[in-house]
Each structure stands twice: as C-alpha cells, then as structure tokens.
Amino acid sequence: MSSSRLVPRLADMGTTIFAEMSALAVRTGSINLGQGFPDVDGPASIAQAAAEAIRTGKGNQYPPGPGIPELLEAIASHQRAQYELHLDPYSQILVTAGATEAIAAAMLALVDTGDEVVALEPFYDSYRATITMARGRCVPVRLSPPDFELDEERLRGAVTDRTKVILLNSPHNPTGAVLSRGELEAVARVAIEHDLVVVTDEVYEHLAFDEPHVPISTLPGMAERTLTISSAGKTFSFTGWKVGWATGPVDLVDAVRTAKQFLTFVSAGPFQYAVAHGLNNEMRWVTGLRASLAARRDLLAKGLAQLGMEVFYPGGTYFITTDVRPLGESDAMALCRGLPERCGVVAVPCSVFYETPGPAERAMVRWTFSKQEHVLTEALDRLNSLSASWRP
Ligand code: PMP
Ligand code: GLN
C-alpha cells in the first residue's frame, strides 16, 4: 500500500503533536501545558468589537481579499509605531487565516520543486509540512542548547545553489530563544550575499521578555527581501480567531496573495474589525501581558528546575524546554504520553520538532507557561508527586 499512488504524500506526517496532546489532555482531564494557548481571553473591548461587528453586519459577508482597509491601516500604523517600518497598507500587507496560512501561502508561492529552504531546527511543525507541500526541501540549521544560538558558519554550511529561502522564527518556538541583533546581522549577511528571500515568523514579536523585539526587516538591505509574518492570536490572546498577516515588499506580498486566494480566499471577517480595534487601542494591554507572562515563565522555570530537570531559560514565547535526563528519563515521547495517566499533566516532546532527533533531542520536553499562575502551581505540584520515581 505504501508504494501506491493513492497514499497521500503527507500521510506519514500524521496528526500534529499539538492536536494529539490536547485531545489527550481533554480525555484524561489533565492540565494542558502542551499546545500553546492562553487560558484567559484577551481584552474585553476586542471581544466586544467582534460581537459588535457581527451584530452590525461588518464582515459577515466576504471581506476584501487582502483584508479590510481598517485592519490593513492598523497593521501599517503598528509597524510604523513599533519599528519605524513604513509600509503601504494596500500593496505591502496581506491579512491571512492566522500565521499558519501565511506560512503555507509563502511556501507555496516562493518554493518550487527541489528548491531548498533553510530553517532553524528545532522547527515549528508547519514549516516542514508546508515546504513538503510545495515539493521543496527543508534544510535544517541546528540551534543547540543551552543557549540555542545561531552559528553563522552552520548557517553558511546549509546554503547551496538550490537555496531559495531562509525561514526564520524569533522569538523561537519551541526553544523560546530570541535571536540577538548580532545573529540577525549574520542572517542578513548570508541572505544578501546569496540573494535569498527571508521569511520570518514573528508571531511572538510582543512576547520577547528581556529585550525589545528586532524585526530582521529593519536591518540594512533586508526590507526588500524579507516577508514578515505575525498574528493577533499571540499578541491579543485570541488564538482561536486566526487573524494573521504577512508584510513586506510588493512583489513578495503579491506572490503570497496569489497563493492565499486559492487557499481560503478570505477569512475571519468580523474578527478583522476587532483586531484592528486591538492594534489601535489595546497595545498597553499587550505590555501587561508581556510582564505577566515573564513572571509566569519564571515561576514555571523555577519549579521545573526544582524537580531536577535541566531548564533552558527562554527569552520569549509561551514555552520552556527542559532536558529530562537528570530525572533518569531518556524518552520524552514516552514520558509525555504517560504523564497524563501518571499525574494529570500534558507536555510536548521536542523530538517532533527535529528531522533526525538524537538522544539529547529525544530527551527534551516543551512546557507552556501561557496558563494562569495557580494552574502552573497545580501542575508543578502534580509533577512533584512523581518525584519519588525520579532520580534526584
Ligand atoms: N508560528 C509559530 C512559531 C507558532 O507558534 C504558531 C502557533 N502558535 C503559529 C505560527 C501559528 O499562528 P496562528 O495561530 O496565527 O496560525
Ligand atoms: N503554536 C501552538 C504551539 O506551538 C499550537 C498551534 C497549533 O496547534 N497548530 O503549541
């Protein structure tokens, strides 16, 4: 059967680990520190704006393909206010069904059969899948613990004459690493030298805790070759609304728009009005979210370290990764599949984020701290109940 033309090319990618683990959490009534989503919704005024849009018939029918003017203008203002990036709202911005669609549309638009996309490994799960859908090849550049720094020589070593795109992600899921200005400059050097497009997934742009976020498109020579992707899901804690966007030079945005037209055409009509309201009025709330998440990062990092794991302290995102070998565990997949039954906690094994995980990668677990403090404390208590079965 496996050689049959009837077996879809993507079949061996199976169900995403996030879906599997969230279903497991529901089935076992566990605390879900697996899939990254907040357990408290974003600002009430944004939810009201969505309800009001639906009630008054805004966006209930197909909105304009590239996005509603109110949202395009709000994204342009946001890029200007945050980063001094000046974009034409009508030719340099595209609203998508979450960042997920922007990533898929970008890969379908920019990658041809056999083209290579250099991506930071561990990678967010949709990267390899969408590169495969485009019949391209994903070439990993490994970020190694404890700091997950991007090494310029490793990056250079991954680039060939088939390379078309460097796919970045900072702040980085799953490691929580934030690329420094120096690392971004190295990427820019390589991209310019080899005339590559950079697609950069910056959905956690507002969840960099220790230093201000630097979009790579702000570096000299990069605006004209960078497609930047972001999402309201993480910024405003409405991950279910799936409002994302891609911004950049006209030709790149045009190409992505063409692919997007035939994926969803349009999406999230009323929510687009609500996100425009958020970008225009609720950025102070986002500052508060960042501070509160940083505190929850610290709480979870400390608790996991006290349990005896090696904690790789993240600079951003929703996530902490740990090495569980100090606990006497070597198989994070088995550990994560067993934890719900053993103590009612769900987490994600990092092996799924690697092409060929070795022993170290197979012993890494990702935990989200995008939950309320008391939920994190309860999860740590539950994990602590296993301490007798763990080595330290
Ligand atoms: N990129 C990264 C790095 C993510 O972590 C996520 C999901 N959280 C996405 C893209 C998808 O974002 P969205 O929900 O807006 O599709
Ligand atoms: N980005 C979220 C995570 O990394 C999950 C989103 C999804 O399920 N696709 O956990």
XYZ file of C-alpha atoms and ligand atoms in Angstrom:
418
model
C 0.000 0.000 0.000
C 2.826 2.391 0.848
C 4.021 2.443 -2.762
C 0.516 3.129 -4.055
C -0.188 6.378 -5.783
C -3.260 6.540 -3.568
C -1.226 7.152 -0.419
C -1.056 10.877 0.081
C 2.403 12.386 0.177
C 1.796 13.913 3.591
C 0.275 10.825 5.209
C 3.409 9.959 7.171
C 3.295 13.350 8.878
C 0.181 12.177 10.721
C -1.681 14.254 13.294
C 0.169 17.221 14.760
C 1.541 16.625 18.214
C -0.452 19.628 19.462
C -3.752 18.079 18.421
C -2.742 14.696 19.825
C -1.677 16.119 23.167
C -4.649 18.467 23.545
C -7.017 15.562 22.852
C -5.138 13.523 25.462
C -5.481 16.380 27.952
C -9.246 16.534 27.400
C -9.638 12.751 27.570
C -7.711 12.476 30.847
C -8.840 15.773 32.398
C -5.181 16.834 32.608
C -3.646 20.278 32.894
C -2.565 21.086 29.359
C 0.950 22.518 29.258
C 1.293 21.108 25.734
C -0.334 23.153 22.984
C 0.440 26.837 23.453
C -2.693 28.851 24.088
C -3.726 31.093 26.968
C -6.417 30.053 29.458
C -7.613 33.646 29.794
C -9.029 35.515 26.801
C -7.682 38.845 25.586
C -9.148 42.320 26.223
C -12.919 42.609 26.625
C -13.009 45.635 24.317
C -11.653 43.489 21.474
C -14.226 40.761 22.099
C -16.926 43.457 22.162
C -15.664 44.848 18.869
C -16.025 41.374 17.333
C -19.543 40.942 18.703
C -20.472 44.424 17.518
C -19.092 43.723 14.034
C -21.208 40.575 13.774
C -24.305 42.353 15.161
C -23.999 45.280 12.787
C -23.157 43.202 9.739
C -19.488 44.132 9.352
C -17.514 41.316 7.777
C -20.365 38.816 7.822
C -20.062 38.529 4.048
C -16.796 38.018 2.180
C -14.440 40.834 3.139
C -11.938 42.166 0.579
C -9.317 39.551 -0.366
C -6.220 41.289 1.025
C -8.008 42.246 4.272
C -10.372 45.034 5.344
C -8.933 48.553 4.953
C -9.330 49.221 8.706
C -7.050 46.292 9.555
C -4.536 46.966 6.771
C -4.238 50.561 8.036
C -3.944 49.409 11.649
C -1.154 46.936 10.780
C 0.684 49.676 8.863
C 0.390 52.023 11.885
C 1.575 49.265 14.207
C 4.688 48.595 12.080
C 5.421 52.317 11.973
C 4.883 52.937 15.688
C 6.725 49.840 16.903
C 9.582 49.571 14.403
C 9.603 52.680 12.204
C 8.777 50.478 9.231
C 6.816 52.345 6.591
C 4.503 50.115 4.574
C 1.829 50.874 2.031
C -1.248 49.241 3.573
C -2.748 48.272 0.227
C 0.216 46.694 -1.534
C 2.569 45.605 1.241
C 0.228 43.926 3.714
C -1.891 40.806 3.394
C -4.303 39.530 6.042
C -4.338 35.731 6.363
C -6.117 32.957 8.248
C -3.626 33.067 11.098
C 0.112 32.945 10.680
C -0.406 29.316 9.692
C -1.921 30.295 6.367
C 0.692 32.978 5.798
C 3.439 30.364 6.254
C 1.738 27.882 3.909
C 0.943 30.505 1.290
C 4.510 31.840 1.466
C 5.998 28.389 0.921
C 3.592 27.596 -1.917
C 4.272 30.969 -3.502
C 8.047 31.089 -3.158
C 9.250 27.479 -3.291
C 9.395 25.413 -6.481
C 10.090 21.692 -6.824
C 13.545 20.936 -5.445
C 14.166 24.387 -4.009
C 15.777 24.408 -0.604
C 14.520 26.273 2.427
C 16.986 26.699 5.251
C 15.156 26.638 8.574
C 16.144 26.769 12.225
C 15.942 23.352 13.856
C 14.091 22.588 16.099
C 11.326 23.872 13.815
C 7.700 24.755 14.351
C 5.767 21.845 12.907
C 4.096 23.542 9.940
C 7.394 24.537 8.315
C 8.479 21.103 7.153
C 4.922 20.155 6.191
C 4.337 23.207 4.022
C 7.793 23.030 2.411
C 6.923 19.419 1.539
C 3.548 20.519 0.126
C 5.459 22.906 -2.135
C 7.765 19.982 -3.120
C 10.745 21.824 -1.699
C 13.403 20.537 0.670
C 13.785 21.702 4.252
C 17.451 22.056 5.224
C 17.954 22.320 8.979
C 20.351 24.600 10.813
C 20.594 23.234 14.312
C 20.253 25.528 17.339
C 21.879 23.751 20.260
C 21.199 24.018 23.979
C 21.738 25.602 26.372
C 21.539 28.923 24.501
C 20.229 27.808 21.114
C 22.423 30.393 19.421
C 22.518 30.619 15.654
C 26.028 29.946 14.385
C 26.900 31.846 11.211
C 29.192 29.089 9.906
C 26.473 26.485 10.375
C 24.083 28.722 8.500
C 26.583 29.226 5.678
C 27.164 25.484 5.560
C 23.457 24.891 4.940
C 23.206 27.248 1.968
C 23.657 25.729 -1.507
C 22.927 26.950 -5.003
C 19.428 25.420 -4.605
C 18.635 27.572 -1.562
C 15.767 29.961 -2.170
C 14.568 30.981 1.260
C 15.846 31.301 4.814
C 12.922 30.654 7.129
C 13.459 32.331 10.483
C 11.464 32.302 13.689
C 12.225 34.677 16.532
C 11.199 34.564 19.325
C 11.563 30.887 18.562
C 9.125 28.070 19.137
C 9.868 25.619 20.781
C 13.093 26.853 22.441
C 11.978 30.347 23.461
C 15.290 31.681 22.119
C 15.361 35.248 20.833
C 17.817 35.955 18.031
C 20.194 38.742 19.041
C 20.975 41.663 16.771
C 24.327 40.013 16.019
C 22.638 36.770 14.950
C 20.167 38.695 12.781
C 23.062 40.563 11.185
C 24.684 37.242 10.341
C 21.466 36.065 8.665
C 21.273 39.349 6.761
C 24.877 38.960 5.551
C 24.213 35.459 4.252
C 20.859 36.398 2.680
C 22.307 39.396 0.874
C 25.445 37.572 -0.236
C 23.424 34.689 -1.733
C 20.470 36.813 -2.835
C 17.969 34.869 -0.730
C 14.483 35.725 0.459
C 13.992 35.684 4.226
C 10.611 34.590 5.509
C 10.437 35.412 9.188
C 7.787 34.135 11.571
C 7.478 36.760 14.291
C 4.184 35.707 15.886
C 5.781 36.173 19.319
C 7.034 39.677 18.496
C 5.338 41.088 21.591
C 6.372 38.206 23.820
C 10.116 38.906 23.981
C 10.636 39.448 27.694
C 14.125 40.755 28.187
C 14.908 42.943 25.196
C 12.815 44.779 22.625
C 11.961 42.684 19.579
C 14.030 43.417 16.470
C 12.376 42.521 13.149
C 15.044 41.422 10.671
C 13.354 43.600 8.042
C 14.667 46.663 9.917
C 18.294 45.717 9.196
C 20.054 47.458 6.290
C 19.303 45.836 2.942
C 16.689 43.491 4.380
C 13.324 45.269 3.871
C 13.406 44.484 0.167
C 13.985 40.748 0.646
C 12.014 39.946 3.804
C 8.486 38.659 4.211
C 7.424 39.108 7.841
C 4.622 37.042 9.341
C 2.718 37.794 12.517
C -0.592 37.037 14.174
C -3.166 38.522 16.509
C -3.517 35.151 18.201
C -0.467 35.534 20.425
C -0.455 39.319 20.706
C -4.024 39.602 21.972
C -4.660 36.103 23.382
C -7.305 35.179 20.838
C -5.648 32.160 19.249
C -8.962 30.766 18.000
C -9.719 33.745 15.791
C -6.965 33.012 13.294
C -6.170 36.511 12.156
C -2.624 36.752 10.859
C -0.721 38.821 8.345
C 2.261 38.952 6.042
C 4.097 42.177 5.283
C 6.960 43.072 3.004
C 7.950 44.229 -0.462
C 5.169 44.421 -3.050
C 6.393 41.514 -5.205
C 6.654 39.084 -2.264
C 3.283 40.097 -0.827
C 1.727 39.806 -4.301
C 3.028 36.269 -4.695
C 1.711 35.242 -1.290
C -1.644 36.875 -2.017
C -1.974 34.799 -5.162
C -1.478 31.569 -3.190
C -3.746 32.751 -0.378
C -6.575 33.462 -2.827
C -6.854 29.778 -3.585
C -6.396 28.532 -0.037
C -9.050 30.453 1.887
C -9.733 33.459 -0.370
C -10.728 35.430 2.735
C -11.223 34.691 6.416
C -12.358 35.945 9.826
C -14.422 38.923 8.527
C -15.785 40.313 11.816
C -12.624 39.411 13.706
C -10.618 41.593 11.368
C -12.543 44.624 12.668
C -11.887 43.501 16.215
C -8.147 43.050 15.647
C -7.969 46.499 14.021
C -9.543 47.858 17.196
C -6.966 45.956 19.256
C -3.963 47.249 17.325
C -5.283 50.795 17.567
C -6.365 50.739 21.210
C -5.019 47.846 23.246
C -1.239 47.868 22.919
C -0.931 48.829 26.592
C -2.761 45.663 27.490
C -0.118 43.779 25.495
C 2.622 45.365 27.633
C 0.850 43.999 30.699
C 0.524 40.569 29.115
C 4.259 40.510 28.425
C 5.100 41.349 32.049
C 2.670 38.811 33.394
C 3.950 36.080 31.071
C 7.545 36.854 32.056
C 6.577 36.280 35.699
C 4.880 33.008 34.783
C 7.964 31.962 32.815
C 9.993 32.460 35.970
C 7.532 30.532 38.105
C 7.499 27.523 35.787
C 11.261 27.636 35.136
C 11.994 27.616 38.850
C 9.509 24.841 39.548
C 10.805 22.598 36.763
C 14.391 23.171 37.900
C 13.413 22.238 41.468
C 12.026 18.978 40.144
C 15.537 18.244 38.911
C 15.263 18.885 35.177
C 17.779 20.937 33.258
C 15.897 24.079 32.282
C 16.779 26.083 29.166
C 15.583 29.503 30.227
C 13.693 31.209 27.393
C 13.847 34.883 26.387
C 10.411 34.860 24.782
C 7.332 32.933 23.572
C 4.999 30.761 25.653
C 7.487 27.937 26.103
C 10.238 26.451 28.237
C 12.237 23.453 27.115
C 13.920 21.076 29.537
C 16.255 18.118 29.385
C 14.671 15.338 31.443
C 17.712 13.055 31.601
C 18.658 14.287 35.098
C 15.368 12.690 36.207
C 16.507 9.351 34.841
C 14.166 9.710 31.843
C 15.557 9.384 28.314
C 12.440 9.077 26.145
C 10.445 12.303 26.241
C 7.785 10.931 23.893
C 7.057 8.031 26.233
C 7.223 10.367 29.232
C 4.737 12.826 27.673
C 2.366 10.051 26.612
C 2.479 8.624 30.151
C 2.337 11.815 32.245
C -1.431 12.374 31.897
C -2.199 8.961 33.419
C 0.556 9.233 35.989
C -0.156 12.722 37.289
C -2.619 14.648 35.096
C -0.193 16.913 33.239
C 0.333 17.195 29.484
C 3.525 18.437 27.787
C 5.081 18.085 24.339
C 8.162 16.003 23.439
C 10.634 18.098 21.448
C 11.701 15.205 19.196
C 8.801 16.122 16.879
C 10.499 19.441 16.134
C 13.625 17.738 14.716
C 14.252 15.969 11.434
C 16.556 13.390 12.996
C 16.499 13.723 16.777
C 19.459 12.229 18.605
C 19.473 11.065 22.240
C 19.645 14.641 23.574
C 16.731 15.829 21.443
C 14.693 12.754 22.331
C 15.040 13.694 25.999
C 13.700 17.230 25.679
C 10.228 18.357 26.715
C 8.406 21.607 25.943
C 6.139 23.106 28.590
C 3.926 26.142 28.090
C 3.593 28.826 30.743
C 0.686 30.548 28.958
C -1.592 29.465 31.815
C -2.733 31.168 34.997
C -0.343 31.092 37.923
C -2.499 28.810 40.030
C -2.726 26.357 37.125
C 1.061 26.306 36.784
C 1.441 25.807 40.520
C -1.031 22.936 40.478
C 0.792 21.346 37.517
C 4.096 21.597 39.401
C 2.501 20.012 42.491
C 1.232 17.163 40.347
C 4.652 16.652 38.779
C 6.207 16.763 42.220
C 4.043 13.813 43.257
C 6.221 11.766 40.890
C 9.474 12.846 42.472
C 9.862 9.531 44.300
C 10.005 7.763 40.928
C 12.574 10.215 39.577
C 16.269 10.064 40.274
C 17.096 13.196 42.301
N 4.238 30.187 14.089
C 4.602 29.849 15.328
C 6.038 29.879 15.694
C 3.629 29.467 16.247
O 3.989 29.123 17.480
C 2.283 29.441 15.857
C 1.184 28.956 16.748
N 1.192 29.327 17.899
C 1.950 29.827 14.565
C 2.954 30.173 13.700
C 0.532 29.823 14.081
O -0.122 31.001 14.371
P -1.667 31.187 14.080
O -2.400 30.564 15.212
O -1.862 32.641 13.968
O -1.983 30.469 12.804
N 1.592 27.199 18.033
C 0.986 26.403 19.044
C 2.066 25.598 19.736
O 3.194 25.611 19.317
C -0.023 25.422 18.520
C -0.757 25.794 17.309
C -1.306 24.583 16.653
O -1.837 23.708 17.301
N -1.136 24.490 15.387
O 1.802 24.942 20.692
